[in-house]
Short mmCIF file of N, CA and C in Angstrom, two decimals:
data_model
loop_
_atom_site.label_atom_id
_atom_site.label_comp_id
_atom_site.label_asym_id
_atom_site.label_seq_id
_atom_site.Cartn_x
_atom_site.Cartn_y
_atom_site.Cartn_z
N UNK A 24 44.36 103.80 130.93
CA UNK A 24 44.95 102.55 130.50
C UNK A 24 44.29 102.05 129.22
N UNK A 25 42.96 102.20 129.12
CA UNK A 25 42.26 101.75 127.92
C UNK A 25 42.73 102.50 126.69
N UNK A 26 43.00 103.80 126.83
CA UNK A 26 43.47 104.60 125.70
C UNK A 26 44.86 104.12 125.26
N UNK A 27 45.70 103.77 126.20
CA UNK A 27 47.05 103.28 125.86
C UNK A 27 46.96 101.98 125.07
N UNK A 28 46.09 101.09 125.50
CA UNK A 28 45.94 99.81 124.82
C UNK A 28 45.38 100.01 123.42
N UNK A 29 44.42 100.92 123.28
CA UNK A 29 43.83 101.21 121.98
C UNK A 29 44.87 101.79 121.04
N UNK A 30 45.66 102.73 121.53
CA UNK A 30 46.71 103.34 120.71
C UNK A 30 47.75 102.30 120.33
N UNK A 31 48.14 101.46 121.28
CA UNK A 31 49.13 100.42 120.99
C UNK A 31 48.60 99.47 119.92
N UNK A 32 47.35 99.09 120.04
CA UNK A 32 46.74 98.20 119.04
C UNK A 32 46.74 98.85 117.67
N UNK A 33 46.39 100.12 117.61
CA UNK A 33 46.36 100.84 116.34
C UNK A 33 47.75 100.89 115.71
N UNK A 34 48.76 101.18 116.51
CA UNK A 34 50.13 101.24 115.99
C UNK A 34 50.57 99.88 115.50
N UNK A 35 50.30 98.83 116.28
CA UNK A 35 50.68 97.48 115.88
C UNK A 35 49.98 97.10 114.58
N UNK A 36 48.70 97.43 114.47
CA UNK A 36 47.96 97.12 113.25
C UNK A 36 48.52 97.85 112.04
N UNK A 37 48.80 99.12 112.21
CA UNK A 37 49.33 99.90 111.09
C UNK A 37 50.71 99.41 110.66
N UNK A 38 51.56 99.11 111.62
CA UNK A 38 52.89 98.61 111.30
C UNK A 38 52.77 97.25 110.62
N UNK A 39 51.94 96.39 111.17
CA UNK A 39 51.77 95.05 110.60
C UNK A 39 51.25 95.10 109.19
N UNK A 40 50.28 95.93 108.93
CA UNK A 40 49.71 96.01 107.60
C UNK A 40 50.60 96.76 106.62
N UNK A 41 51.43 97.68 107.15
CA UNK A 41 52.27 98.47 106.26
C UNK A 41 53.44 97.68 105.70
N UNK A 42 53.82 96.58 106.34
CA UNK A 42 54.93 95.79 105.84
C UNK A 42 54.47 94.74 104.84
N UNK A 43 53.24 94.84 104.39
CA UNK A 43 52.79 94.00 103.31
C UNK A 43 52.05 92.74 103.72
N UNK A 44 51.80 92.55 105.00
CA UNK A 44 51.06 91.38 105.42
C UNK A 44 49.58 91.58 105.10
N UNK A 45 48.93 90.51 104.80
CA UNK A 45 47.49 90.60 104.63
C UNK A 45 46.85 90.66 106.00
N UNK A 46 45.61 91.05 106.04
CA UNK A 46 44.89 91.15 107.31
C UNK A 46 44.85 89.80 108.02
N UNK A 47 44.58 88.73 107.29
CA UNK A 47 44.50 87.40 107.90
C UNK A 47 45.84 86.94 108.45
N UNK A 48 46.92 87.19 107.72
CA UNK A 48 48.24 86.81 108.22
C UNK A 48 48.56 87.55 109.50
N UNK A 49 48.24 88.83 109.52
CA UNK A 49 48.51 89.65 110.69
C UNK A 49 47.69 89.17 111.90
N UNK A 50 46.39 88.92 111.70
CA UNK A 50 45.55 88.43 112.79
C UNK A 50 46.00 87.06 113.28
N UNK A 51 46.43 86.20 112.37
CA UNK A 51 46.94 84.89 112.78
C UNK A 51 48.18 85.04 113.65
N UNK A 52 49.06 85.98 113.31
CA UNK A 52 50.26 86.24 114.09
C UNK A 52 49.89 86.70 115.50
N UNK A 53 48.97 87.68 115.60
CA UNK A 53 48.55 88.20 116.90
C UNK A 53 47.86 87.12 117.72
N UNK A 54 46.96 86.39 117.11
CA UNK A 54 46.20 85.38 117.84
C UNK A 54 47.09 84.24 118.32
N UNK A 55 48.12 83.91 117.56
CA UNK A 55 49.06 82.88 117.99
C UNK A 55 49.80 83.34 119.25
N UNK A 56 50.16 84.61 119.29
CA UNK A 56 50.81 85.17 120.48
C UNK A 56 49.87 85.11 121.68
N UNK A 57 48.59 85.34 121.46
CA UNK A 57 47.61 85.35 122.54
C UNK A 57 47.36 83.97 123.13
N UNK A 58 47.68 82.92 122.41
CA UNK A 58 47.47 81.56 122.91
C UNK A 58 48.21 81.33 124.23
N UNK A 59 49.38 81.95 124.39
CA UNK A 59 50.15 81.77 125.62
C UNK A 59 49.47 82.34 126.85
N UNK A 60 48.57 83.27 126.67
CA UNK A 60 47.86 83.89 127.80
C UNK A 60 46.76 82.99 128.34
N UNK A 61 46.28 82.07 127.53
CA UNK A 61 45.17 81.22 127.95
C UNK A 61 45.54 80.29 129.09
N UNK A 62 46.81 79.99 129.24
CA UNK A 62 47.24 79.08 130.31
C UNK A 62 47.56 79.82 131.61
N UNK A 63 47.55 81.14 131.56
CA UNK A 63 47.87 81.93 132.76
C UNK A 63 46.62 82.16 133.60
N UNK A 64 46.80 82.03 134.90
CA UNK A 64 45.70 82.27 135.83
C UNK A 64 45.46 83.77 135.97
N UNK A 65 44.21 84.17 136.02
CA UNK A 65 43.86 85.56 136.33
C UNK A 65 43.74 85.65 137.84
N UNK A 66 44.61 86.46 138.44
CA UNK A 66 44.65 86.56 139.90
C UNK A 66 43.59 87.51 140.45
N UNK A 67 43.31 88.58 139.72
CA UNK A 67 42.33 89.57 140.16
C UNK A 67 42.02 90.49 139.00
N UNK A 68 41.17 91.48 139.26
CA UNK A 68 40.84 92.51 138.28
C UNK A 68 41.06 93.86 138.93
N UNK A 69 41.57 94.83 138.15
CA UNK A 69 41.77 96.17 138.70
C UNK A 69 40.47 96.96 138.64
N UNK A 70 40.52 98.22 139.08
CA UNK A 70 39.31 99.06 139.14
C UNK A 70 38.70 99.33 137.78
N UNK A 71 39.48 99.20 136.71
CA UNK A 71 38.97 99.41 135.35
C UNK A 71 38.47 98.12 134.71
N UNK A 72 38.56 97.03 135.44
CA UNK A 72 38.11 95.74 134.91
C UNK A 72 39.17 94.98 134.15
N UNK A 73 40.41 95.46 134.18
CA UNK A 73 41.50 94.77 133.50
C UNK A 73 42.01 93.61 134.36
N UNK A 74 42.22 92.45 133.75
CA UNK A 74 42.69 91.30 134.53
C UNK A 74 44.16 91.44 134.92
N UNK A 75 44.50 90.88 136.08
CA UNK A 75 45.88 90.80 136.53
C UNK A 75 46.31 89.36 136.36
N UNK A 76 47.09 89.10 135.30
CA UNK A 76 47.54 87.75 135.00
C UNK A 76 48.74 87.38 135.86
N UNK A 77 48.94 86.10 136.07
CA UNK A 77 50.08 85.60 136.83
C UNK A 77 51.30 85.49 135.91
N UNK A 78 51.77 86.63 135.44
CA UNK A 78 52.91 86.65 134.51
C UNK A 78 54.24 86.42 135.23
N UNK A 79 54.29 86.74 136.51
CA UNK A 79 55.54 86.58 137.24
C UNK A 79 56.00 85.12 137.24
N UNK A 80 55.08 84.20 137.47
CA UNK A 80 55.47 82.79 137.49
C UNK A 80 55.91 82.32 136.11
N UNK A 81 55.28 82.85 135.08
CA UNK A 81 55.67 82.50 133.71
C UNK A 81 57.07 83.03 133.39
N UNK A 82 57.39 84.22 133.91
CA UNK A 82 58.64 84.87 133.56
C UNK A 82 59.81 84.51 134.49
N UNK A 83 59.54 83.83 135.60
CA UNK A 83 60.62 83.46 136.52
C UNK A 83 61.68 82.61 135.83
N UNK A 84 61.27 81.82 134.87
CA UNK A 84 62.19 80.95 134.15
C UNK A 84 63.24 81.75 133.37
N UNK A 85 62.93 83.01 133.03
CA UNK A 85 63.85 83.84 132.26
C UNK A 85 65.16 84.11 133.01
N UNK A 86 65.12 84.02 134.32
CA UNK A 86 66.32 84.26 135.13
C UNK A 86 67.22 83.03 135.19
N UNK A 87 66.74 81.89 134.74
CA UNK A 87 67.54 80.66 134.82
C UNK A 87 68.60 80.63 133.72
N UNK A 88 69.65 79.91 133.99
CA UNK A 88 70.79 79.86 133.07
C UNK A 88 70.43 79.21 131.73
N UNK A 89 69.54 78.23 131.75
CA UNK A 89 69.23 77.55 130.48
C UNK A 89 68.44 78.44 129.52
N UNK A 90 67.91 79.57 130.00
CA UNK A 90 67.22 80.49 129.10
C UNK A 90 68.18 81.49 128.44
N UNK A 91 69.40 81.52 128.89
CA UNK A 91 70.37 82.45 128.29
C UNK A 91 71.27 81.75 127.27
N UNK A 92 71.10 80.45 127.11
CA UNK A 92 71.93 79.73 126.16
C UNK A 92 71.17 79.50 124.85
N UNK A 93 71.93 79.23 123.82
CA UNK A 93 71.32 78.94 122.52
C UNK A 93 71.40 77.45 122.27
N UNK A 94 70.50 76.85 121.57
CA UNK A 94 69.27 77.44 121.05
C UNK A 94 68.26 77.66 122.17
N UNK A 95 67.34 78.57 121.94
CA UNK A 95 66.33 78.91 122.95
C UNK A 95 65.39 77.72 123.16
N UNK A 96 65.21 77.35 124.41
CA UNK A 96 64.32 76.24 124.75
C UNK A 96 62.86 76.70 124.69
N UNK A 97 61.96 75.75 124.51
CA UNK A 97 60.53 76.06 124.36
C UNK A 97 59.98 76.85 125.54
N UNK A 98 60.36 76.49 126.75
CA UNK A 98 59.84 77.19 127.93
C UNK A 98 60.41 78.60 128.08
N UNK A 99 61.38 78.97 127.25
CA UNK A 99 62.00 80.29 127.29
C UNK A 99 61.58 81.16 126.11
N UNK A 100 60.63 80.72 125.33
CA UNK A 100 60.28 81.42 124.08
C UNK A 100 59.77 82.83 124.30
N UNK A 101 59.23 83.12 125.47
CA UNK A 101 58.70 84.45 125.75
C UNK A 101 59.73 85.36 126.42
N UNK A 102 60.93 84.85 126.70
CA UNK A 102 61.98 85.64 127.35
C UNK A 102 62.78 86.41 126.29
N UNK A 103 62.98 87.70 126.53
CA UNK A 103 63.84 88.50 125.66
C UNK A 103 65.25 88.53 126.24
N UNK A 104 66.22 88.67 125.38
CA UNK A 104 67.62 88.68 125.81
C UNK A 104 67.88 89.83 126.78
N UNK A 105 68.59 89.52 127.85
CA UNK A 105 68.98 90.50 128.88
C UNK A 105 67.78 91.22 129.50
N UNK A 106 66.65 90.55 129.58
CA UNK A 106 65.45 91.16 130.15
C UNK A 106 65.25 90.60 131.56
N UNK A 107 64.94 91.48 132.49
CA UNK A 107 64.69 91.03 133.86
C UNK A 107 63.32 90.35 133.95
N UNK A 108 63.11 89.64 135.04
CA UNK A 108 61.82 88.99 135.26
C UNK A 108 60.71 90.03 135.34
N UNK A 109 60.99 91.17 135.99
CA UNK A 109 59.99 92.23 136.09
C UNK A 109 59.64 92.82 134.73
N UNK A 110 60.64 93.00 133.87
CA UNK A 110 60.39 93.53 132.53
C UNK A 110 59.56 92.55 131.71
N UNK A 111 59.90 91.27 131.82
CA UNK A 111 59.15 90.23 131.12
C UNK A 111 57.70 90.21 131.61
N UNK A 112 57.52 90.28 132.92
CA UNK A 112 56.17 90.24 133.49
C UNK A 112 55.35 91.46 133.06
N UNK A 113 55.97 92.62 132.97
CA UNK A 113 55.27 93.82 132.51
C UNK A 113 54.83 93.69 131.07
N UNK A 114 55.72 93.16 130.23
CA UNK A 114 55.40 92.96 128.82
C UNK A 114 54.29 91.91 128.68
N UNK A 115 54.39 90.86 129.46
CA UNK A 115 53.39 89.80 129.46
C UNK A 115 52.03 90.35 129.89
N UNK A 116 52.02 91.13 130.96
CA UNK A 116 50.76 91.69 131.47
C UNK A 116 50.10 92.59 130.43
N UNK A 117 50.89 93.44 129.78
CA UNK A 117 50.36 94.33 128.76
C UNK A 117 49.78 93.53 127.59
N UNK A 118 50.55 92.55 127.12
CA UNK A 118 50.11 91.75 125.98
C UNK A 118 48.88 90.92 126.29
N UNK A 119 48.85 90.30 127.47
CA UNK A 119 47.71 89.46 127.82
C UNK A 119 46.45 90.29 128.10
N UNK A 120 46.62 91.50 128.61
CA UNK A 120 45.48 92.39 128.79
C UNK A 120 44.89 92.73 127.43
N UNK A 121 45.75 93.02 126.47
CA UNK A 121 45.30 93.28 125.10
C UNK A 121 44.55 92.07 124.55
N UNK A 122 45.14 90.89 124.71
CA UNK A 122 44.52 89.67 124.19
C UNK A 122 43.17 89.40 124.86
N UNK A 123 43.07 89.71 126.13
CA UNK A 123 41.83 89.51 126.88
C UNK A 123 40.72 90.40 126.34
N UNK A 124 41.09 91.62 125.91
CA UNK A 124 40.10 92.59 125.48
C UNK A 124 39.75 92.49 123.98
N UNK A 125 40.65 91.99 123.17
CA UNK A 125 40.40 91.98 121.74
C UNK A 125 39.34 90.93 121.38
N UNK A 126 38.58 91.24 120.36
CA UNK A 126 37.59 90.29 119.86
C UNK A 126 38.07 89.62 118.58
N UNK A 127 39.23 90.02 118.08
CA UNK A 127 39.73 89.50 116.81
C UNK A 127 40.08 88.01 116.89
N UNK A 128 40.44 87.53 118.06
CA UNK A 128 40.90 86.15 118.19
C UNK A 128 39.87 85.23 118.82
N UNK A 129 38.72 85.73 119.13
CA UNK A 129 37.69 84.89 119.75
C UNK A 129 36.89 84.19 118.66
N UNK A 130 36.80 82.90 118.78
CA UNK A 130 36.07 82.10 117.77
C UNK A 130 34.64 81.88 118.18
#
C-alpha cells in the first residue's frame, strides 16, 4: 500500500508540475484538498499503520437528491457525478491517507 501511495504522489506531482504550475501553487492546491480530512474522525489503524478515516459518513450525502442538482452545494463539493457512496468513500480514504502521511502540508 505504501508503494501505491508513493507512486500516486509521484504521478500527481509530475502531472501538476508539467502543466506549468509552480511548486508553491501545486502544494497549495494539494494542501487545500487535505483540509477536508482534518474534520474526519480516525476510526482505527490498519496493520501498516495507515489510518481508517470515517469517509462513509462524509460521502453518505452524495446519495441525496440535492447533491445531484446544480449548482453544487457546499456539503456536496467532494461528490463526483454519478459516483456511489462506496466509490466516494474509497477515493476519500485514499486521499486522506495520503494527506495523513505527507509532510508537505504540515506547518
